[in-house]
CSV table of C-alpha atoms in Angstrom, one decimal:
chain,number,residue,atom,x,y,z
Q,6,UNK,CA,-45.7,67.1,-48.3
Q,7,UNK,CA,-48.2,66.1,-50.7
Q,8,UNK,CA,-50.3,62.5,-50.4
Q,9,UNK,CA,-49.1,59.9,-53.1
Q,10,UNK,CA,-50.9,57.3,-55.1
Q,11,UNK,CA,-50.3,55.6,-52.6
Q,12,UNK,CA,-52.5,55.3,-49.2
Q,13,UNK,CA,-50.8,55.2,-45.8
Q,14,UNK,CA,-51.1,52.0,-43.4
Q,15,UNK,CA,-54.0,52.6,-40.8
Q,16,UNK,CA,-52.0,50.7,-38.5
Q,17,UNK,CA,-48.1,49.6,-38.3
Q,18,UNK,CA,-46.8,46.8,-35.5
Q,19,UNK,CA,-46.5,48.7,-32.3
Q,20,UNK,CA,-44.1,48.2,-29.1
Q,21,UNK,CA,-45.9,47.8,-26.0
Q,22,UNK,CA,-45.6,50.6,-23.9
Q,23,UNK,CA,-44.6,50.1,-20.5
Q,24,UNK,CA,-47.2,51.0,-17.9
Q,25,UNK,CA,-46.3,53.9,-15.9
Q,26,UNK,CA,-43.4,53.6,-13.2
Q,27,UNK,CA,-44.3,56.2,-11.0
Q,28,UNK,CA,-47.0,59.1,-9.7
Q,29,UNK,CA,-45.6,61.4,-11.5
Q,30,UNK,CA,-46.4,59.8,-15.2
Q,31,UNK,CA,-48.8,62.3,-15.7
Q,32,UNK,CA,-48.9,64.8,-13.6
Q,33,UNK,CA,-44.9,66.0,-14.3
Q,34,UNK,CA,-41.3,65.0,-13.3
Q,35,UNK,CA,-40.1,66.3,-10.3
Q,36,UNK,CA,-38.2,69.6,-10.4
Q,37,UNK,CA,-35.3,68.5,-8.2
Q,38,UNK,CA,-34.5,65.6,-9.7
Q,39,UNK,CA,-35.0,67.0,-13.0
Q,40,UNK,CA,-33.2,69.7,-12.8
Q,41,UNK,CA,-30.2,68.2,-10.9
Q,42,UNK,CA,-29.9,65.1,-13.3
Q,43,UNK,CA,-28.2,66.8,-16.4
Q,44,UNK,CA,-28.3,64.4,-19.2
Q,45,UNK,CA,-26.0,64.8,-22.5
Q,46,UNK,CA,-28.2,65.6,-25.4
Q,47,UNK,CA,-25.9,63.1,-27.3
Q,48,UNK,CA,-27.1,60.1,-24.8
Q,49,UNK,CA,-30.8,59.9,-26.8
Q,50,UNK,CA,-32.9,58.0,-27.7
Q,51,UNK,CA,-34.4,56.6,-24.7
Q,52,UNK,CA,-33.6,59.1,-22.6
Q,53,UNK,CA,-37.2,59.6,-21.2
Q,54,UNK,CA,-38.1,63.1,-22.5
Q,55,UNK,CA,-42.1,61.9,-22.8
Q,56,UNK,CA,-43.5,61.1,-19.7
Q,57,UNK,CA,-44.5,57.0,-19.9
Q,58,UNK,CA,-47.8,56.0,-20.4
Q,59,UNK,CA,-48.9,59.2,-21.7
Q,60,UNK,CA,-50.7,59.7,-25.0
Q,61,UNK,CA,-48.9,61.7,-27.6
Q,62,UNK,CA,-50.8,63.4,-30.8
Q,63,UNK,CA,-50.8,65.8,-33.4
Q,64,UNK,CA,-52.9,67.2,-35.1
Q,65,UNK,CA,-52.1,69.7,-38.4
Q,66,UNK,CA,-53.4,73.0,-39.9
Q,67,UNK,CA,-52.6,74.9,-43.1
Q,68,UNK,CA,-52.3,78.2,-41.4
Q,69,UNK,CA,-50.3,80.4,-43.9
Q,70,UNK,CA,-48.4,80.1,-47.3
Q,71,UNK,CA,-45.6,82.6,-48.3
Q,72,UNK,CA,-44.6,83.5,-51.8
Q,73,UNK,CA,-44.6,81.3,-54.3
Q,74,UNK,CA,-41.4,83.8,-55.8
Q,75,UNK,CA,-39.3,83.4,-52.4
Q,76,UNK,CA,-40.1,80.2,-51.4
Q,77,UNK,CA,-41.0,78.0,-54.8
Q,78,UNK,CA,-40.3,74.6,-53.1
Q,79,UNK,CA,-41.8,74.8,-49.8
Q,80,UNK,CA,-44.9,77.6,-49.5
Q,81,UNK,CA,-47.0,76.4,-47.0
Q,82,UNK,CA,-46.5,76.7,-43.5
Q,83,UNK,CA,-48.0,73.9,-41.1
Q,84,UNK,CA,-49.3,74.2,-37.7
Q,85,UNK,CA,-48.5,71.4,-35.3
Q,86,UNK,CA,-50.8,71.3,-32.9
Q,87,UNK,CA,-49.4,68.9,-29.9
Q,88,UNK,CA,-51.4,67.3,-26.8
Q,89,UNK,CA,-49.1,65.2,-24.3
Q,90,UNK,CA,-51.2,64.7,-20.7
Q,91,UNK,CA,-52.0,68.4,-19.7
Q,92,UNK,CA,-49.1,70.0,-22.4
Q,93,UNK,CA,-50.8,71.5,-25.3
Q,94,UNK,CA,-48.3,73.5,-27.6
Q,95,UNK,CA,-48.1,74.0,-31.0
Q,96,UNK,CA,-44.8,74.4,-33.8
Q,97,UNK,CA,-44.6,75.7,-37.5
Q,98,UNK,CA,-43.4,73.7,-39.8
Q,99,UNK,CA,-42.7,73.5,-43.4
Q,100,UNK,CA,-43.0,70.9,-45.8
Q,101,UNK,CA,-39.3,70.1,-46.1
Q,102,UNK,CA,-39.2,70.2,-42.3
Q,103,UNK,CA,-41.0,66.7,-42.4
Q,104,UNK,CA,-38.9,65.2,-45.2
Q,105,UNK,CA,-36.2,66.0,-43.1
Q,106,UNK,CA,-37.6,64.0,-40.1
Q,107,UNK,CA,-38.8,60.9,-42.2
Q,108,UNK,CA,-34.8,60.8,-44.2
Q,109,UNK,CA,-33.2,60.6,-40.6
Q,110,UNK,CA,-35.7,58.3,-38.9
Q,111,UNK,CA,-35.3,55.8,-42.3
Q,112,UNK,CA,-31.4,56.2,-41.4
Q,113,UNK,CA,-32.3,55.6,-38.0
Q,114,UNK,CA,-34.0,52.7,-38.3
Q,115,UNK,CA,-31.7,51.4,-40.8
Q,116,UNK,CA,-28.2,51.9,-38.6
Q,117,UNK,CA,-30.7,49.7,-35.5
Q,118,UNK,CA,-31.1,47.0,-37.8
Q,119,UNK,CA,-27.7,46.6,-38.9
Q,120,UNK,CA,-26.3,46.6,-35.1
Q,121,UNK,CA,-29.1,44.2,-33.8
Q,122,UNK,CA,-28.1,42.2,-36.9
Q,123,UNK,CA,-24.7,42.0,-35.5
Q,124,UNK,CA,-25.7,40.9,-32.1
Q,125,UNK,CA,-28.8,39.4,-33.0
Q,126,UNK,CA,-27.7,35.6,-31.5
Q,127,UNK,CA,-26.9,37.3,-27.9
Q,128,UNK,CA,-30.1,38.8,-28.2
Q,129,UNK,CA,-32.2,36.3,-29.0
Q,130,UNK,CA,-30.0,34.7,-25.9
Q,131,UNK,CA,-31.5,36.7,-23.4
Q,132,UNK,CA,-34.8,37.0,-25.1
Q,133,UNK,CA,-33.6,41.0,-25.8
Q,134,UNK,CA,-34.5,40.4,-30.0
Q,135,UNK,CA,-37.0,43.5,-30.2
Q,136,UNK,CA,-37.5,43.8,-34.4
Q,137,UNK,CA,-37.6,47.6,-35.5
Q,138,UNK,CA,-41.3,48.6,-36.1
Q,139,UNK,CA,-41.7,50.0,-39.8
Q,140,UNK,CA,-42.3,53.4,-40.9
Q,141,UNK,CA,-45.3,54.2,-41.9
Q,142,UNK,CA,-45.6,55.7,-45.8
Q,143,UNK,CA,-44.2,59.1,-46.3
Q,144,UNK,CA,-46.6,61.1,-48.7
Q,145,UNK,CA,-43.7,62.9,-50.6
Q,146,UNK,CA,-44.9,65.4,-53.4
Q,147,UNK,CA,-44.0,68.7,-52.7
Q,148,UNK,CA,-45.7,71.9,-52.6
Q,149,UNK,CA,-45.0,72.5,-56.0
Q,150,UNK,CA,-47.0,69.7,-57.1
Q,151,UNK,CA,-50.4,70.9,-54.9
Q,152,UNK,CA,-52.6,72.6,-57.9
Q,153,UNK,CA,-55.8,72.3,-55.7
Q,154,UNK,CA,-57.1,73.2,-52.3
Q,155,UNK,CA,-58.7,69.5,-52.3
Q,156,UNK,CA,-54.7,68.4,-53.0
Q,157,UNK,CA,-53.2,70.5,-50.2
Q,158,UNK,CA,-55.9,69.1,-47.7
Q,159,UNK,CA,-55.4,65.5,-48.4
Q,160,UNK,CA,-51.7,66.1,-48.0
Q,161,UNK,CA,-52.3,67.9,-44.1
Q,162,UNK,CA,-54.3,64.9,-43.3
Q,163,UNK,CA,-51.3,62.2,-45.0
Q,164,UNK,CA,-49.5,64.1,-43.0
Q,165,UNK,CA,-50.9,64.1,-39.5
Q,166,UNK,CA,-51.6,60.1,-40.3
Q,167,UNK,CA,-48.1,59.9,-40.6
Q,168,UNK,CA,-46.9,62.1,-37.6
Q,169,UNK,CA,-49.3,60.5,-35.0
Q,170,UNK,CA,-48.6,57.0,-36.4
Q,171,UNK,CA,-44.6,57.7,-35.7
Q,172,UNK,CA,-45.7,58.8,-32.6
Q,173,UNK,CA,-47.2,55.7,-31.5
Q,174,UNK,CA,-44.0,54.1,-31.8
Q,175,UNK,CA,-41.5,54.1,-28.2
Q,176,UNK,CA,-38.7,53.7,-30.1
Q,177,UNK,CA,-39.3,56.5,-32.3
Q,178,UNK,CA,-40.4,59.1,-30.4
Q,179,UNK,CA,-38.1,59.0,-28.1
Q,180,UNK,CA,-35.4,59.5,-31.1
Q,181,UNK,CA,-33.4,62.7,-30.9
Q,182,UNK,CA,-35.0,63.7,-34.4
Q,183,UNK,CA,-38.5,63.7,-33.0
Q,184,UNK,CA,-37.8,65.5,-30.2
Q,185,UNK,CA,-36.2,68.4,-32.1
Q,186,UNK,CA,-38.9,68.1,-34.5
Q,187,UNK,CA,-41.4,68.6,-31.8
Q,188,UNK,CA,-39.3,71.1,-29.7
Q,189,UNK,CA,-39.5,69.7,-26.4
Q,190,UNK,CA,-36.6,68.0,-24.5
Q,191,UNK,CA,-36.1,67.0,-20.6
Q,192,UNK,CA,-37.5,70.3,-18.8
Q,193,UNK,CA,-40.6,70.1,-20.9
Q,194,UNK,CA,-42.9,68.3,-19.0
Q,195,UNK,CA,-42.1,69.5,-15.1
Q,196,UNK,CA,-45.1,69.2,-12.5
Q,197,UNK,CA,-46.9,71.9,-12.4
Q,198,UNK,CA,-44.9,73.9,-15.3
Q,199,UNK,CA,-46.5,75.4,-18.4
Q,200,UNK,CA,-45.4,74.2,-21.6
Q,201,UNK,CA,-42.4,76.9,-22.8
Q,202,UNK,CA,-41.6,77.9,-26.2
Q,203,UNK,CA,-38.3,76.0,-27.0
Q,204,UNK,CA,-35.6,75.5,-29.8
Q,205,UNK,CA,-32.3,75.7,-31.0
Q,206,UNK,CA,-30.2,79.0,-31.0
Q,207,UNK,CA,-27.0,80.6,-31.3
Q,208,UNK,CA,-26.2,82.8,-28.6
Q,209,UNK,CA,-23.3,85.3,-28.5
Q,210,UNK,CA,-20.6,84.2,-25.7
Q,211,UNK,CA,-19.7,86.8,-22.9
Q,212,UNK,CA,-23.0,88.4,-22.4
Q,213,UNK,CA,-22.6,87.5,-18.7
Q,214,UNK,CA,-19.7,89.9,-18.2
Q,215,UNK,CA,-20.2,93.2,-17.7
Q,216,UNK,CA,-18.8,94.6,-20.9
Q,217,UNK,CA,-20.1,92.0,-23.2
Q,218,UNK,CA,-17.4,90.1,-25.4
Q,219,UNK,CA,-15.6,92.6,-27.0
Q,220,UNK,CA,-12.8,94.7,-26.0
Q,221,UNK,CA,-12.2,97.0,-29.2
Q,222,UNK,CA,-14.2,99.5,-27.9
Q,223,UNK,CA,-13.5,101.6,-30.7
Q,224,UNK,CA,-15.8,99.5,-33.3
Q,225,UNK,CA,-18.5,101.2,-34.8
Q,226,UNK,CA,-21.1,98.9,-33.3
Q,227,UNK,CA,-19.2,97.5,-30.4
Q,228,UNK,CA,-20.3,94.1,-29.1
Q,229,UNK,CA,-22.9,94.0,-32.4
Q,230,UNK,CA,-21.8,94.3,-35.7
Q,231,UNK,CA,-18.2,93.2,-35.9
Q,232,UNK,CA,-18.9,90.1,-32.9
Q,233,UNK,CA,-21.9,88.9,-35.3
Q,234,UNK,CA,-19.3,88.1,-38.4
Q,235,UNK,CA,-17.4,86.0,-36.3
Q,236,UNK,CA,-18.5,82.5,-35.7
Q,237,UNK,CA,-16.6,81.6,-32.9
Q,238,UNK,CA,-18.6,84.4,-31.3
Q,239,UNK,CA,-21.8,82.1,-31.1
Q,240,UNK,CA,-22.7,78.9,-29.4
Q,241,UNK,CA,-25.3,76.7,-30.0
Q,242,UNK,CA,-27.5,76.7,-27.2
Q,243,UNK,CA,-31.3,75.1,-26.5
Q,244,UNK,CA,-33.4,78.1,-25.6
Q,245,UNK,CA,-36.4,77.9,-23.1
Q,246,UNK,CA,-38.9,80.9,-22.6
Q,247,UNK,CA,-41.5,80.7,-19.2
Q,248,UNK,CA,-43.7,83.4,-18.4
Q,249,UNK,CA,-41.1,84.8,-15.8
Q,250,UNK,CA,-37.4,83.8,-17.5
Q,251,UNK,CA,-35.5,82.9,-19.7
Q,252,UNK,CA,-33.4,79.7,-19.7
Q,253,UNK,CA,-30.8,78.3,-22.1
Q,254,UNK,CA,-28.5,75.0,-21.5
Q,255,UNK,CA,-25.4,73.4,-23.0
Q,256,UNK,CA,-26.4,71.0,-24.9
Q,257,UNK,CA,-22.9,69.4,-24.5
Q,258,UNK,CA,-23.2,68.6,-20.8
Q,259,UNK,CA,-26.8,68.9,-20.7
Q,260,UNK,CA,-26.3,72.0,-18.0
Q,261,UNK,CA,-28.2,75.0,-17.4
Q,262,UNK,CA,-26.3,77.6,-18.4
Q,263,UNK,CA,-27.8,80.7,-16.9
Q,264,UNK,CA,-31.2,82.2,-16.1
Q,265,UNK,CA,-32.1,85.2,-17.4
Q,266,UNK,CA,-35.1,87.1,-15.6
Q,267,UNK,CA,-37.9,89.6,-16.5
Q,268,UNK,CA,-38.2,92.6,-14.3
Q,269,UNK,CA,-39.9,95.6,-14.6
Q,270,UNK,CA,-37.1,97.1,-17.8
Q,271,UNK,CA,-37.1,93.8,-19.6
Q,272,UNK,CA,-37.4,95.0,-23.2
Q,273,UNK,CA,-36.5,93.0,-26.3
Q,274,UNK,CA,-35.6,93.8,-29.8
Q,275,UNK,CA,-35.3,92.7,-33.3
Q,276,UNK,CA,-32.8,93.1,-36.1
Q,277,UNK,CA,-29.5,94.8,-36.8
Q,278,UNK,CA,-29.9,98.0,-35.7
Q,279,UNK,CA,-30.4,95.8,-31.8
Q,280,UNK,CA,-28.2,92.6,-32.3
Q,281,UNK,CA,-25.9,93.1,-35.1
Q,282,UNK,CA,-27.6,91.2,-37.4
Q,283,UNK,CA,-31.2,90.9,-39.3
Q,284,UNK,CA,-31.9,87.7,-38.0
Q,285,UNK,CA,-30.7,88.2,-34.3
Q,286,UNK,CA,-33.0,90.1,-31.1
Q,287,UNK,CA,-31.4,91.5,-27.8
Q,288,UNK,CA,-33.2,90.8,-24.4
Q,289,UNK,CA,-32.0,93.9,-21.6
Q,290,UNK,CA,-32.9,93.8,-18.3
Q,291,UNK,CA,-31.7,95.9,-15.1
Q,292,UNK,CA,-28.5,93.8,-14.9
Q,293,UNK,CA,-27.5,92.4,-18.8
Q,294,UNK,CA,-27.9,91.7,-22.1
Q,295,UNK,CA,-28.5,88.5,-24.0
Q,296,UNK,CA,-27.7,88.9,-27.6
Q,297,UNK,CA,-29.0,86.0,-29.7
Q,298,UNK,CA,-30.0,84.8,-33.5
Q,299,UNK,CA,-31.5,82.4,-35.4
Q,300,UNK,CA,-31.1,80.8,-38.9
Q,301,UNK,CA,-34.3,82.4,-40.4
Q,302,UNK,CA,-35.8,86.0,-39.5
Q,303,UNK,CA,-39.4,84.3,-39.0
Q,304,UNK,CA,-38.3,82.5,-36.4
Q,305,UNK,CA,-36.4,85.5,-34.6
Q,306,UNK,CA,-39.2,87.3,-35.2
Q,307,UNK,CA,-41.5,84.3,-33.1
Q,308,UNK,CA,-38.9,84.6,-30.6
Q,309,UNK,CA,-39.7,88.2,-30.0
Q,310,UNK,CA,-43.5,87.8,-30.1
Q,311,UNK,CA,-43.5,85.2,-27.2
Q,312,UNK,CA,-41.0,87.2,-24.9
Q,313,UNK,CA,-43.1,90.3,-25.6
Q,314,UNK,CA,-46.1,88.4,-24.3
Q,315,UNK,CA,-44.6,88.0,-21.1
């Protein structure tokens, strides 16, 4: 979004952060106890995606604009660069991307005050009475408004401000809207693990069996065209690529579903003609096929890029 009239805070009342609790604050969580410790998505905030003690920044970059024709509200396309500890990985992002954040964390911070308002005597009680550090200023004008390279760039850096200022924050940061917005979620930040491209998908149920999820085998794309109408044919799933696998988890139980791995006939593709549907790509090794799609073709199409890498 574009920088208002009016300049954002320098500074904003911060929550001490609690000193690191263990070794492993910076180099990594452990992999057992990680992995074996499946948390509910639903149980955030304060679930202890970040690693304590650890600096967390952004920093943004303009790095392509699509038509003004196709996309008249939102044209420019941000790159988040992120640096937690030794993780350095980076997002794209539109403009309405971050009024989406700032709306739910202004909810957010709303619905805490209200129920610390209603137990605000116990709290004070056992000295628990933490206020609810304010958000800093959103710059708000769209893209439709930026008539000037000078206006776009005054808006990347209103918006970093903002993003790193947020991300000083505990409270915030840790809020289930952040970490979506950032892409990262428990099995981010494992010892001596790489960074993975992560986000949310939809992926088609009953690729694990042998015939896929359809029976009718007399459709004219069996398994692709006629299973990709059909909504109960797709779960929402949090997808994780690593250089050697693939890894999606319920997000329900907070389980790891199933790990796919890369062999020597791992090949991936894009589109209908592959998964049934323009914005969907196929994975095929020596032993299955995941079938999966996204809400926007860019993004399947980022999906493909970073499995082809590997």
């Amino acid at each position: 979004g574009e920088e208002d009239n009016h300049s954002i805070p320098n500074s904003m009342p911060s929550m001490p952060t609690p000193p690191p609790d263990s070794e492993h604050s910076t180099t990594g969580k452990p992999w057992l106890e990680t992995l074996y410790s499946p948390i509910n998505w639903k149980d955030q905030p304060n679930q202890g995606i970040f690693l304590q003690g650890v600096p967390l920044t952004v920093t943004l970059k303009a790095t392509k604009r699509l038509g003004r024709v196709s996309h008249p509200v939102g044209h420019v396309i941000y790159k988040v660069n992120v640096e937690h500890g030794q993780w350095r990985w980076s997002v794209e992002k539109r403009f309405h991307n971050f009024t989406w954040l700032h709306t739910n964390l202004t909810f957010f911070r709303g619905k805490e005050q209200i129920r610390s308002g209603v137990f605000r005597g116990l709290n004070r009680m056992f000295d628990l009475d933490h206020p609810m550090p304010q958000l800093p200023r959103f710059p708000g004008r769209p893209d439709t408004m930026m008539t000037s390279p000078e206006h776009l760039e005054e808006r990347r850096a209103a918006l970093e401000l903002y993003l790193n200022t947020v991300l000083e924050q505990e409270m915030y940061r840790e809020q289930v809207d952040v970490v979506s917005f950032l892409e990262v979620s428990r099995l981010s930040f494992l010892s001596g693990g790489a960074k993975a491209k992560e986000g949310w998908v939809k992926k088609r149920h009953g690729d694990s069996r042998q015939d896929g999820c359809c029976k009718w085998q007399h459709c004219v794309r069996c398994q692709l065209a006629c299973c990709a109408q059909i909504a109960t044919q797709w779960g929402k799933r949090w997808f994780m690529v690593q250089d050697t696998f693939i890894m999606y988890i319920n997000t329900e139980t907070g389980e790891i579903k199933e790990v796919f791995l890369f062999d020597s006939d791992t090949r991936v593709g894009l589109g209908f003609k592959e998964a049934g549907t323009r914005k969907g790509f196929a994975v095929r090794n020596l032993s299955r096929t995941l079938v999966v799609k996204s809400v926007k073709r860019r993004w399947a199409e980022s999906w493909v890029e970073t499995i082809k890498k590997n």
